[in-house]
XYZ file of C-alpha atoms in Angstrom:
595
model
C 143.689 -28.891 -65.769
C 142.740 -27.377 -69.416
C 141.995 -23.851 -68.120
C 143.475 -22.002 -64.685
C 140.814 -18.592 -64.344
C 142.227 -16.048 -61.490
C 141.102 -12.958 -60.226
C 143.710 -10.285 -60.004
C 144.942 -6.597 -59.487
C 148.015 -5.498 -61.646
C 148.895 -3.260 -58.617
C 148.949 -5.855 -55.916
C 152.180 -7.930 -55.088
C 150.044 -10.019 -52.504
C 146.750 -11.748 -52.483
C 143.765 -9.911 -53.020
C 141.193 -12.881 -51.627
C 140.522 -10.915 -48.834
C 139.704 -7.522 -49.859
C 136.365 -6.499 -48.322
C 135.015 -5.331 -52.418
C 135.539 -9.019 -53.712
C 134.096 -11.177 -51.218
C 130.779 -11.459 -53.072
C 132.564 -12.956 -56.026
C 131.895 -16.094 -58.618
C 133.292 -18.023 -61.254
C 130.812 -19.019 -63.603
C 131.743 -21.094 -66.467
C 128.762 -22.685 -68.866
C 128.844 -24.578 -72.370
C 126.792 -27.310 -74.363
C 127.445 -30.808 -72.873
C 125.641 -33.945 -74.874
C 123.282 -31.027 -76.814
C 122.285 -29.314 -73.195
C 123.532 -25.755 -72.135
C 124.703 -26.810 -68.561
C 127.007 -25.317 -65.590
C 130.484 -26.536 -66.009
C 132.091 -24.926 -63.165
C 131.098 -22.209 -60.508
C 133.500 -21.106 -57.903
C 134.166 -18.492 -55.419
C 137.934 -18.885 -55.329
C 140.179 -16.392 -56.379
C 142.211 -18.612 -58.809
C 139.608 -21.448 -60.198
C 141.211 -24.634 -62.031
C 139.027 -25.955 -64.592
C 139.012 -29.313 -66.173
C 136.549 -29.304 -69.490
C 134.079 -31.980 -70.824
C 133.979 -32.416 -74.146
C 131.445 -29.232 -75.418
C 128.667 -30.353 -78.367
C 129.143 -27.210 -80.192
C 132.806 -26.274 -79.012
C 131.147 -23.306 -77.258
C 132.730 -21.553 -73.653
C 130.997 -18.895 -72.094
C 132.964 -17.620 -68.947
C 131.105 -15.008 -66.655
C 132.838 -13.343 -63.817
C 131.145 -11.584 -61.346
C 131.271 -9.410 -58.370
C 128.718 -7.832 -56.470
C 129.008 -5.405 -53.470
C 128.975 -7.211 -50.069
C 125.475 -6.836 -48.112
C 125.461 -5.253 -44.858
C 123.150 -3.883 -41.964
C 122.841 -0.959 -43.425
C 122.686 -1.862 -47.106
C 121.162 -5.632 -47.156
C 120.998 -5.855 -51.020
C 123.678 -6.776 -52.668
C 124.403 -4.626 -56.143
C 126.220 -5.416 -58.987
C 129.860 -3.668 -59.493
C 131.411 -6.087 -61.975
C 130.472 -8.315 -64.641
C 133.164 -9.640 -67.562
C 132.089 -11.999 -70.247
C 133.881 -13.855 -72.509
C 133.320 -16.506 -75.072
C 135.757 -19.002 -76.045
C 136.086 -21.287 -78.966
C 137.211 -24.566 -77.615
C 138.539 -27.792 -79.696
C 140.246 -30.971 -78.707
C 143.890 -31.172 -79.609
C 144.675 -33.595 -82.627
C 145.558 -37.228 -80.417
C 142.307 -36.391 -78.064
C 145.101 -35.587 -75.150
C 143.822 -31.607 -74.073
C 142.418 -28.542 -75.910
C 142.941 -25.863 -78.106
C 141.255 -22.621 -76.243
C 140.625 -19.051 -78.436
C 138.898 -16.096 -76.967
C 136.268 -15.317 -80.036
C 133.973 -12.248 -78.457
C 133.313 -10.323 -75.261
C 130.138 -9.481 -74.225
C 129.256 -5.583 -73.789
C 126.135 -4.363 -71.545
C 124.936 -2.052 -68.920
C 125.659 -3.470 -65.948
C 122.249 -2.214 -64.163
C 120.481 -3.241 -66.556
C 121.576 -6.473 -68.315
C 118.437 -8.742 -67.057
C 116.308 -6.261 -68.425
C 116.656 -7.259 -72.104
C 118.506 -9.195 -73.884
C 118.760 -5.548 -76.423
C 120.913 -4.127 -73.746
C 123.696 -6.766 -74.752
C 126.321 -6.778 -77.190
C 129.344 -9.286 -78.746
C 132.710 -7.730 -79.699
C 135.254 -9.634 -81.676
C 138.285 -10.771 -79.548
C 139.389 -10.780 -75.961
C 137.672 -8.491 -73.161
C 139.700 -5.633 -72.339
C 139.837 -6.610 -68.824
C 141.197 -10.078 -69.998
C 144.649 -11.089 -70.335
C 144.993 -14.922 -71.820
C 147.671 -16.930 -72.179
C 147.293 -19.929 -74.877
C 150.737 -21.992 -74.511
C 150.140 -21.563 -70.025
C 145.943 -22.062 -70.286
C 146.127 -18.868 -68.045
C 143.295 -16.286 -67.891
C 143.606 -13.165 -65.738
C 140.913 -10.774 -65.003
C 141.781 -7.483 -63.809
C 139.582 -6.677 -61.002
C 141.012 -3.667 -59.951
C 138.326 -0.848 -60.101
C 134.863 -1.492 -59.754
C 131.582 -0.073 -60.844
C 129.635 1.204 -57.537
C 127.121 3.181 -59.036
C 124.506 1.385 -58.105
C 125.505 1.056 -54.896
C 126.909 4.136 -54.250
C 123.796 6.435 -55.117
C 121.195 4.464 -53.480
C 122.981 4.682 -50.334
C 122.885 8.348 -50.438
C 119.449 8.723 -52.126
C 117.426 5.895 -49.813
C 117.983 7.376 -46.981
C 115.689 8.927 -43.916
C 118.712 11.855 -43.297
C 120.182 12.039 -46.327
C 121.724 15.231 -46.868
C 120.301 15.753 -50.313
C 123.733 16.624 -52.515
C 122.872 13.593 -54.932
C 119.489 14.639 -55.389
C 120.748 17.921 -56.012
C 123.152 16.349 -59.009
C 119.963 14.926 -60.176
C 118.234 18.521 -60.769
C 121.956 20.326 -61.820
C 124.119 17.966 -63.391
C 124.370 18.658 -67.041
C 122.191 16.754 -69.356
C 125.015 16.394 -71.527
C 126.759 14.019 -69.089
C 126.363 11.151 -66.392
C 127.935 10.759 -63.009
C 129.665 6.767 -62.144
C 131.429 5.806 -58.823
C 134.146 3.239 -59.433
C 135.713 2.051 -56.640
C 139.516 1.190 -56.243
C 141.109 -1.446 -54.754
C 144.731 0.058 -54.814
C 146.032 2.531 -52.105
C 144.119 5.791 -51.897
C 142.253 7.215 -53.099
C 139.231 4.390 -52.722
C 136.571 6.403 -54.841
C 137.220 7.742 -58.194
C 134.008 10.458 -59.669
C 133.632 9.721 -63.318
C 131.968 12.727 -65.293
C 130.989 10.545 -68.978
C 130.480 13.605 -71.399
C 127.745 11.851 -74.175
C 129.510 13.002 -76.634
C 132.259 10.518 -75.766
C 129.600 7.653 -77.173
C 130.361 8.254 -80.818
C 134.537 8.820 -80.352
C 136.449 6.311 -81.049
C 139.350 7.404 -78.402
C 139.347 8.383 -75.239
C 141.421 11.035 -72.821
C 141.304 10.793 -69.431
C 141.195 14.302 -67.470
C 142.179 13.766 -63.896
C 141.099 16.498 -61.836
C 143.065 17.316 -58.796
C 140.946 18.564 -56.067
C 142.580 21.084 -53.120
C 142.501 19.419 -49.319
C 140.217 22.288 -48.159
C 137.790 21.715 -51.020
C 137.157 18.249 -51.987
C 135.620 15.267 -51.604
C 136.925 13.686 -48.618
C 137.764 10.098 -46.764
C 137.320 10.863 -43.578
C 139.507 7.887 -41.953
C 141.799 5.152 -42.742
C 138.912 2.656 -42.319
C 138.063 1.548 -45.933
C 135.503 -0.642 -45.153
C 133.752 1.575 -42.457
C 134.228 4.756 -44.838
C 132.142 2.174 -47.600
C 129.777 1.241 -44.866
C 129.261 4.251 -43.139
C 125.454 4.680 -44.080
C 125.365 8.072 -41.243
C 128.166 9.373 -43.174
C 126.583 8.887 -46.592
C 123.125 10.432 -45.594
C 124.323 13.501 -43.971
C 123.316 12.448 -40.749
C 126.642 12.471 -39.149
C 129.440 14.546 -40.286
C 133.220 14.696 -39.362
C 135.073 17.587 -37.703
C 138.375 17.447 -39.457
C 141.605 19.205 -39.379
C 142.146 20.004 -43.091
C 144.841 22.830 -42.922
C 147.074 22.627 -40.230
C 146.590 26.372 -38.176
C 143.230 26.665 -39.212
C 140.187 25.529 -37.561
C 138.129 21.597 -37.768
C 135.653 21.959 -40.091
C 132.407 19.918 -40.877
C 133.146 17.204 -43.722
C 129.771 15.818 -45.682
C 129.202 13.631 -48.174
C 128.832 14.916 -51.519
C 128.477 18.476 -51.440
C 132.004 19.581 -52.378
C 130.954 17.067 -55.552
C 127.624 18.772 -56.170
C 129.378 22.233 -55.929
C 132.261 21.292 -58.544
C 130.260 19.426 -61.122
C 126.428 21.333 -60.443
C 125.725 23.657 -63.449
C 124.466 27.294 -62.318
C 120.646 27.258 -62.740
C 119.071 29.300 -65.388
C 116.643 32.280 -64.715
C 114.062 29.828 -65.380
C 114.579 26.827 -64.103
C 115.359 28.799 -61.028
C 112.107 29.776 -60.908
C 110.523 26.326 -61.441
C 112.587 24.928 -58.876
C 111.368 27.168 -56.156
C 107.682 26.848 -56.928
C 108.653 22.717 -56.331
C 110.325 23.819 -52.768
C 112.876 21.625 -53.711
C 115.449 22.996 -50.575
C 112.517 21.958 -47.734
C 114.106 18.390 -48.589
C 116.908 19.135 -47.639
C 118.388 19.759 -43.713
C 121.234 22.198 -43.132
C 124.381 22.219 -43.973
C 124.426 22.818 -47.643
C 126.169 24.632 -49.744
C 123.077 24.647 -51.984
C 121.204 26.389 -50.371
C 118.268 27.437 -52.674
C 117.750 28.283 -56.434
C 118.651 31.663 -56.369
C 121.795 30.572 -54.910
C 122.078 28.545 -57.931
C 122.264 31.138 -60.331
C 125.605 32.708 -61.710
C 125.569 35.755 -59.909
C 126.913 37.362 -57.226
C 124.795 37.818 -53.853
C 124.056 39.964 -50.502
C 124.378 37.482 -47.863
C 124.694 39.807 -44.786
C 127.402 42.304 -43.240
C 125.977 46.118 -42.595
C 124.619 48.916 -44.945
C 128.532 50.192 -44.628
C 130.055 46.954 -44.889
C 128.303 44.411 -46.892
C 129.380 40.880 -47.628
C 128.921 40.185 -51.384
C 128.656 36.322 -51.766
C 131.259 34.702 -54.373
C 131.597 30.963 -53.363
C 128.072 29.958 -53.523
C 127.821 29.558 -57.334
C 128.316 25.990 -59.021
C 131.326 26.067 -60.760
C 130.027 23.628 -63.848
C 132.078 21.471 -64.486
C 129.720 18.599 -65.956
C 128.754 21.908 -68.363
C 132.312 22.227 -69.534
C 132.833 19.000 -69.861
C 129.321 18.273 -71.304
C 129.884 20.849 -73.877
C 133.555 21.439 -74.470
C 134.404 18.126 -74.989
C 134.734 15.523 -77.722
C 136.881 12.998 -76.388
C 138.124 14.053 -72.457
C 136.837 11.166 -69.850
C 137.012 13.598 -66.439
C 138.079 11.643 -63.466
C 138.054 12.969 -59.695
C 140.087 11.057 -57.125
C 138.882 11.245 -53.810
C 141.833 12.516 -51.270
C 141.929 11.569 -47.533
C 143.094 14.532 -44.866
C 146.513 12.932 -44.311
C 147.972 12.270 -47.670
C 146.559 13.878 -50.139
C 145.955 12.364 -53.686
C 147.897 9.478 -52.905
C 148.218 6.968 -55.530
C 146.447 9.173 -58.270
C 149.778 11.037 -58.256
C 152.298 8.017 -58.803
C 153.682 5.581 -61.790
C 150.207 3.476 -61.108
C 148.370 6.228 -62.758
C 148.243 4.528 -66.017
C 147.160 1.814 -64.979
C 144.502 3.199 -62.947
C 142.710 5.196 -65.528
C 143.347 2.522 -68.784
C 141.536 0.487 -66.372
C 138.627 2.300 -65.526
C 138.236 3.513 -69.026
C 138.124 -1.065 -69.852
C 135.096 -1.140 -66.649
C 133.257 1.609 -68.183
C 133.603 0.542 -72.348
C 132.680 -3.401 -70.726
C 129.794 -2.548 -68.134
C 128.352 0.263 -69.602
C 126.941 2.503 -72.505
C 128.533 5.361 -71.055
C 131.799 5.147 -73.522
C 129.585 4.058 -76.778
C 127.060 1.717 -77.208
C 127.573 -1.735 -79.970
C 131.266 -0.800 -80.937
C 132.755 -2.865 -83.777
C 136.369 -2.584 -81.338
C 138.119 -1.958 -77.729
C 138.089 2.001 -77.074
C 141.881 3.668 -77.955
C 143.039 5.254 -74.914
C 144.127 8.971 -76.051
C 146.655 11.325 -74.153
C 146.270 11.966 -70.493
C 145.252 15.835 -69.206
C 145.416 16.844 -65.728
C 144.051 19.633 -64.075
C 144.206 21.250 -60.404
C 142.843 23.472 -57.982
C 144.131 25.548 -55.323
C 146.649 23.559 -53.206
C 146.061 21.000 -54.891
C 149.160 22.352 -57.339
C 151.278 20.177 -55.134
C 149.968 17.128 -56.199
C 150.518 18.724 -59.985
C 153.900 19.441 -59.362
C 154.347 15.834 -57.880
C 152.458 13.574 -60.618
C 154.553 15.884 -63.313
C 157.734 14.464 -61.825
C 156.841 11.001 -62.527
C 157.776 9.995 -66.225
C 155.570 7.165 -66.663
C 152.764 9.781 -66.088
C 154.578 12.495 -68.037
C 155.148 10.294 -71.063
C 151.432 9.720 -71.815
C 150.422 13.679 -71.096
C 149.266 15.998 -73.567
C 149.117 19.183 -71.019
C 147.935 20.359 -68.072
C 145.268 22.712 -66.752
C 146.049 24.784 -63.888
C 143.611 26.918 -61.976
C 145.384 28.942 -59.639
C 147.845 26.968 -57.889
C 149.400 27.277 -55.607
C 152.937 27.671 -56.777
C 155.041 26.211 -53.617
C 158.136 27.536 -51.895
C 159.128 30.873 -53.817
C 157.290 29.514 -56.677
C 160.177 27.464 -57.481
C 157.846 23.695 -57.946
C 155.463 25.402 -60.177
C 158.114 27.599 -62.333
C 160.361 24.449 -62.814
C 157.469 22.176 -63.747
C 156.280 24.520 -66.588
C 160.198 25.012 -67.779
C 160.333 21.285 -68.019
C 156.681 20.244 -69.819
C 157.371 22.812 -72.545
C 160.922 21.271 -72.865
C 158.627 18.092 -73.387
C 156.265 19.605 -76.028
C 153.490 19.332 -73.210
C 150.992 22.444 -73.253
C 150.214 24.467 -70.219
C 147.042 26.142 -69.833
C 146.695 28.614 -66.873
C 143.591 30.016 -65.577
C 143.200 32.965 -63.096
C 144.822 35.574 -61.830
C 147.917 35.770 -64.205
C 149.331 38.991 -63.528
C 149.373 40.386 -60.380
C 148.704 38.725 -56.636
C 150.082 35.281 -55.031
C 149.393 33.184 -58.132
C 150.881 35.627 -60.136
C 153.380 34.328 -63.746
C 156.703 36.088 -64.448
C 156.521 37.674 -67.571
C 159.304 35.156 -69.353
C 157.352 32.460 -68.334
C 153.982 33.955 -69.815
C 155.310 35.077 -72.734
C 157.635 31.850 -73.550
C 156.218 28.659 -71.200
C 152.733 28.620 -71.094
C 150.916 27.733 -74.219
C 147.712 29.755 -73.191
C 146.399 32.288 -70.576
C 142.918 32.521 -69.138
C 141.338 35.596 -69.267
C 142.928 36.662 -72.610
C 145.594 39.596 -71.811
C 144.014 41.970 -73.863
C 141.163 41.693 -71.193
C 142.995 40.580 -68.047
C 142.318 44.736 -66.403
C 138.872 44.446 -67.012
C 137.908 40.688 -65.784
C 140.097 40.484 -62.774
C 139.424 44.196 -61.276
C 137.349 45.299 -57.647
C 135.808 46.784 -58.210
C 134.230 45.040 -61.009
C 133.984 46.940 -64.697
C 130.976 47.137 -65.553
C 131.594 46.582 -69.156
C 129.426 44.101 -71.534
C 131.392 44.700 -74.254
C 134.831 43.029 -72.658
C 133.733 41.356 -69.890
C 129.831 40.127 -69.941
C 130.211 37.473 -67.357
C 131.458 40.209 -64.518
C 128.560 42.094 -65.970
C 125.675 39.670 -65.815
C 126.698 38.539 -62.284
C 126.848 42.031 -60.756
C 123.952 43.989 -63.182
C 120.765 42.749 -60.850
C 121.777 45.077 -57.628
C 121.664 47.978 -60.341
C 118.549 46.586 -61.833
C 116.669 44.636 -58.657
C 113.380 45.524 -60.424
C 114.202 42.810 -63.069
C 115.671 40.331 -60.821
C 113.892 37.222 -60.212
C 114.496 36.978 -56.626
C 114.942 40.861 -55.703
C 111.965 41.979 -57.451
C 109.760 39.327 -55.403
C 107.925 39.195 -59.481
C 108.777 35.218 -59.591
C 110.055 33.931 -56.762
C 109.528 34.605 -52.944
C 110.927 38.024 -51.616
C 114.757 37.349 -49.515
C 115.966 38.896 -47.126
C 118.856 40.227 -49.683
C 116.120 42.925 -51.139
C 115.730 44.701 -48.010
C 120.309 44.799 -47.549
C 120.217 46.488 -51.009
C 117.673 49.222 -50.155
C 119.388 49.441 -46.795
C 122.568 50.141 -48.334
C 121.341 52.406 -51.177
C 119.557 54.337 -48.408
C 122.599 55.061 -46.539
C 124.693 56.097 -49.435
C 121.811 58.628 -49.813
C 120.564 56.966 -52.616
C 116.604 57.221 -53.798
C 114.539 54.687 -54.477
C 114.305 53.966 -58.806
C 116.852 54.178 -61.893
C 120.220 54.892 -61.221
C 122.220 57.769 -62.734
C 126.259 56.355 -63.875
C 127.421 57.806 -60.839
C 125.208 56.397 -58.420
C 125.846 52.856 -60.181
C 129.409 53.400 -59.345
C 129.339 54.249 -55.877
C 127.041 51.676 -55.132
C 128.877 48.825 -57.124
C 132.332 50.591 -55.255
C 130.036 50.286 -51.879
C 128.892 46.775 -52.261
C 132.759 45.026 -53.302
C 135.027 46.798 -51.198
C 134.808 44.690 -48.025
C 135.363 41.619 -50.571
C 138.227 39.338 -49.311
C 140.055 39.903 -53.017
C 141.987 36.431 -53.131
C 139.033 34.494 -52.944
C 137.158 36.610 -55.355
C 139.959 35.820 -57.618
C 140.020 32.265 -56.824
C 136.465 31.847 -57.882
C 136.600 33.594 -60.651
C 139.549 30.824 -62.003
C 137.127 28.209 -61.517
C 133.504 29.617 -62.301
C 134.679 32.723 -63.914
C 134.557 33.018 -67.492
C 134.684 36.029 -70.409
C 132.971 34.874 -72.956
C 129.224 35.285 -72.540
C 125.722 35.572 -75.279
C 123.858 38.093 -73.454
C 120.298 38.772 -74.146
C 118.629 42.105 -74.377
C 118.633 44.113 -71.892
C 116.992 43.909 -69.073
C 118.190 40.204 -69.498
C 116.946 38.366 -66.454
C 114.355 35.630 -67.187
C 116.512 34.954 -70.737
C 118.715 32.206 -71.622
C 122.592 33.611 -71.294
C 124.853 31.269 -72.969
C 128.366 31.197 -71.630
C 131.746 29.914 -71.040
C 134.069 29.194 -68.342
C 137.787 29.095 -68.526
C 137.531 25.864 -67.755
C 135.653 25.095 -70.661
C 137.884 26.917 -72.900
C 140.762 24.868 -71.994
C 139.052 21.611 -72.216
C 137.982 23.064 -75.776
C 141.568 24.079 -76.942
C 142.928 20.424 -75.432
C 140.056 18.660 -77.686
């Protein structure tokens, strides 16, 4: 034996032959035998022993491969991995064995490699999914996380029910970013979201941000069945959903496929392109449920969905909360990663010591298989410090990873948007104590001062590096009802403006887009406040802004405000509907300040 070539998973203590991702696998090994380019060796083994010929130009090109398995429902295979590497190879002095030196790696896009040979590129030195050991002959190739893109998407785009969230990413998702599946072959979570800002293309390192998502809003396993859950074309197309219990005390609700992902990473629709998109009747596609329900749902503003003249329901969780835009924008080096949880434990694995090793290695799939991370580097991508960032309840898988010190050790800080704090607030109080005792910054976003997710003032003032809204406008962002002021807080502003101005809204003046049924609430309510038809005077504006928020359920208005809520805001002249309003979440802020 000159060379031994296995497959492996650095988080595996047993074999991983028989996981269901790597059964469509092949060694491939090809060189120059007697002047011809020939197949040395092809295998489907997981460890391959390989005995060489002499090569005419000392030339070893070793390809490793892995497709995803065909199926019933999905009969062509796709490609999910692909490492190349090229040895130099040269017959000890005596004749007895070789000398073997990895000399480049091969860089592509994995979808489109046979395209062109343009869309392939050497790098100097060993792949970064290679380990090789010269005195042993023993190459490893970390198969651990795997590019399902391909697969993924068409599954969910090709088909006769689908439930149309991926199409919607098409139309939303910031053009400043694209979306890749990579699949895991560790514990849970299976399915990793990875949001590839372009900036990262030109930066030499890169941060993972992994993004903790609450059980009651996030993308979801919905059973223990890997394989089914991969399979599950019904599930994927929105033709089947799952009733599952995700809070215990609380009712089964409907799980689908990809809308909790459109809703996080979906970028609010400008006046505009909400208009185009509802001349295309772009939402006829698409069957109910959705949370999408329409472009003037898309827009960042609040909306009349229903309730009574006396008691109307003002709309605050329909909005996009833009993450793709943050990231897109805000960024100049943060990779953002979203683990998948299951309803029984959480965010598993993406919490523990294998963390690390999780991320490095999806950061070595996506540099090797893809432009996403830079295209025709000189060298391997440098792996910066690690951010993470959470959600809702999804603060007690925060307060668990931060325990860990081989996840500690590489953070730079966190980003917490509302959490919830756990028993007494004592998890979420002692984690901050500790990171600042570690130099770590803490960035907190929401509702600060008052209400369940509420600081202590020593901790403000001493713990956490930065506060979202700024204090000096805290009163006026996080108020009901909302202040109507442009000067300190333009976002509230711009969302609630159009029921004081409906004659320069694009979907309650009926100007641009079709008439809803939301026109006729507004006149119903301003009729019963006694309220004529035209301009408001300032004290009609109040009552009828005091009217329309005070049957709003005022922990979820705060809530959504710490993810889609922002105070920094470009507005246009006024009337400003049918302009371009540039803007900022807190999200984007922090990402910004953790640069």
């Amino acid at each position: 034996m000159d060379l031994r070539i296995e497959l492996f998973s650095p988080l595996h203590k047993n074999s991983i032959a028989g996981h269901f991702l790597l059964r469509n696998r092949k060694i491939v090994l090809t060189g120059q035998v007697n002047g011809v380019l020939r197949e040395i060796t092809r295998s489907a083994d997981i460890a391959t022993d390989v005995t060489l010929p002499a090569l005419t130009n000392g030339q070893l090109t070793i390809d490793v491969v892995i497709e995803t398995p065909a199926s019933s429902d999905s009969p062509a295979s796709r490609p999910c991995l692909h490492v190349r590497q090229l040895m130099q190879v040269a017959p000890k002095a005596g004749g007895v064995g070789f000398t073997i030196i990895p000399f480049a790696w091969e860089q592509f896009e994995l979808h489109k490699m046979q395209e062109s040979h343009s869309n392939r590129h050497l790098i100097a030195g060993l792949h970064p999914l290679i380990t090789f050991n010269p005195a042993t002959k023993l190459m490893q190739v970390n198969v651990l996380m795997l590019d399902v893109t391909a697969y993924w998407l068409r599954a969910r785009l090709a088909q006769q029910h689908i439930n149309g969230h991926y199409a919607w990413l098409a139309e939303y998702i910031d053009h400043r970013t694209r979306l890749r599946v990579v699949a895991s072959l560790a514990e849970t979570p299976m399915i990793w979201y990875i949001v590839c800002p372009k900036s990262l293309e030109a930066s030499a390192e890169i941060s993972p941000h992994v993004f903790y998502s609450p059980a009651d809003h996030a993308e979801l396993q919905p059973y223990r069945d890997r394989e089914r859950y991969f399979f599950d074309m019904d599930y994927a197309s929105g033709k089947r959903s799952y009733k599952l219990q995700l809070i215990p005390n609380r009712a089964k609700v409907d799980v689908f496929d990809g809308g909790v992902l459109s809703g996080y990473l979906a970028v609010p629709t400008d006046e505009a392109r909400a208009v185009h998109l509802s001349k295309q009747d772009v939402t006829s596609q698409q069957p109910a449920p959705r949370p999408l329900t329409g472009p003037e749902m898309q827009r960042n503003v609040f909306r009349l969905v229903g309730g009574t003249p006396e008691k109307p329901e003002v709309n605050i969780f329909n909005s996009s909360m833009g993450f793709s835009k943050a990231f897109g924008e805000g960024t100049k080096t943060q990779l953002l990663m979203i683990p998948q949880r299951t309803h029984t434990i959480g965010s598993g694995i993406a919490t523990k010591a294998a963390l690390p090793t999780l991320y490095r290695t999806i950061i070595s799939v996506l540099e090797s298989n893809s432009w996403v991370l830079g295209k025709a580097r000189r060298e391997k991508v440098k792996v910066g410090q690690l951010v993470l960032s959470c959600f809702s309840d999804a603060g007690a898988s925060m307060w668990a990873a931060c325990k860990v010190d081989a996840i500690v050790n590489e953070l730079k800080g966190i980003v917490c948007m509302e959490p919830m704090p756990g028993a007494g607030n004592a998890p979420r109080d002692a984690t901050f104590r500790q990171l600042k005792k570690r130099g770590k910054q803490i960035h907190y976003l929401g509702s600060w001062k008052s209400g369940q997710f509420s600081i202590a003032k020593d901790l403000r003032d001493k713990t956490v590096t930065r506060l979202y809204p700024n204090p000096e406008n805290y009163d006026t962002v996080f108020s009901l009802p909302p202040k109507m002021d442009p000067a300190v807080s333009p976002f509230i502003y711009f969302r609630t403006l159009r029921f004081l101005y409906p004659d320069e809204d694009i979907s309650l003046s009926g100007k641009q887009m079709p008439l809803t049924e939301e026109r006729v609430l507004l006149n119903e309510v301003r009729r019963s406040m006694n309220i004529a038809d035209g301009p408001l005077t300032p004290v009609d504006e109040k009552r009828l802004i005091d009217r329309l928020f005070k049957e709003v359920w005022i922990v979820a208005y705060y809530h959504r405000l710490a993810t889609a809520g922002g105070e920094v805001m470009e507005l246009g002249k006024r009337p400003f509907y049918g302009e371009e309003n540039r803007y900022k979440t807190f999200l984007q802020e922090a990402v910004e300040a953790l640069n």
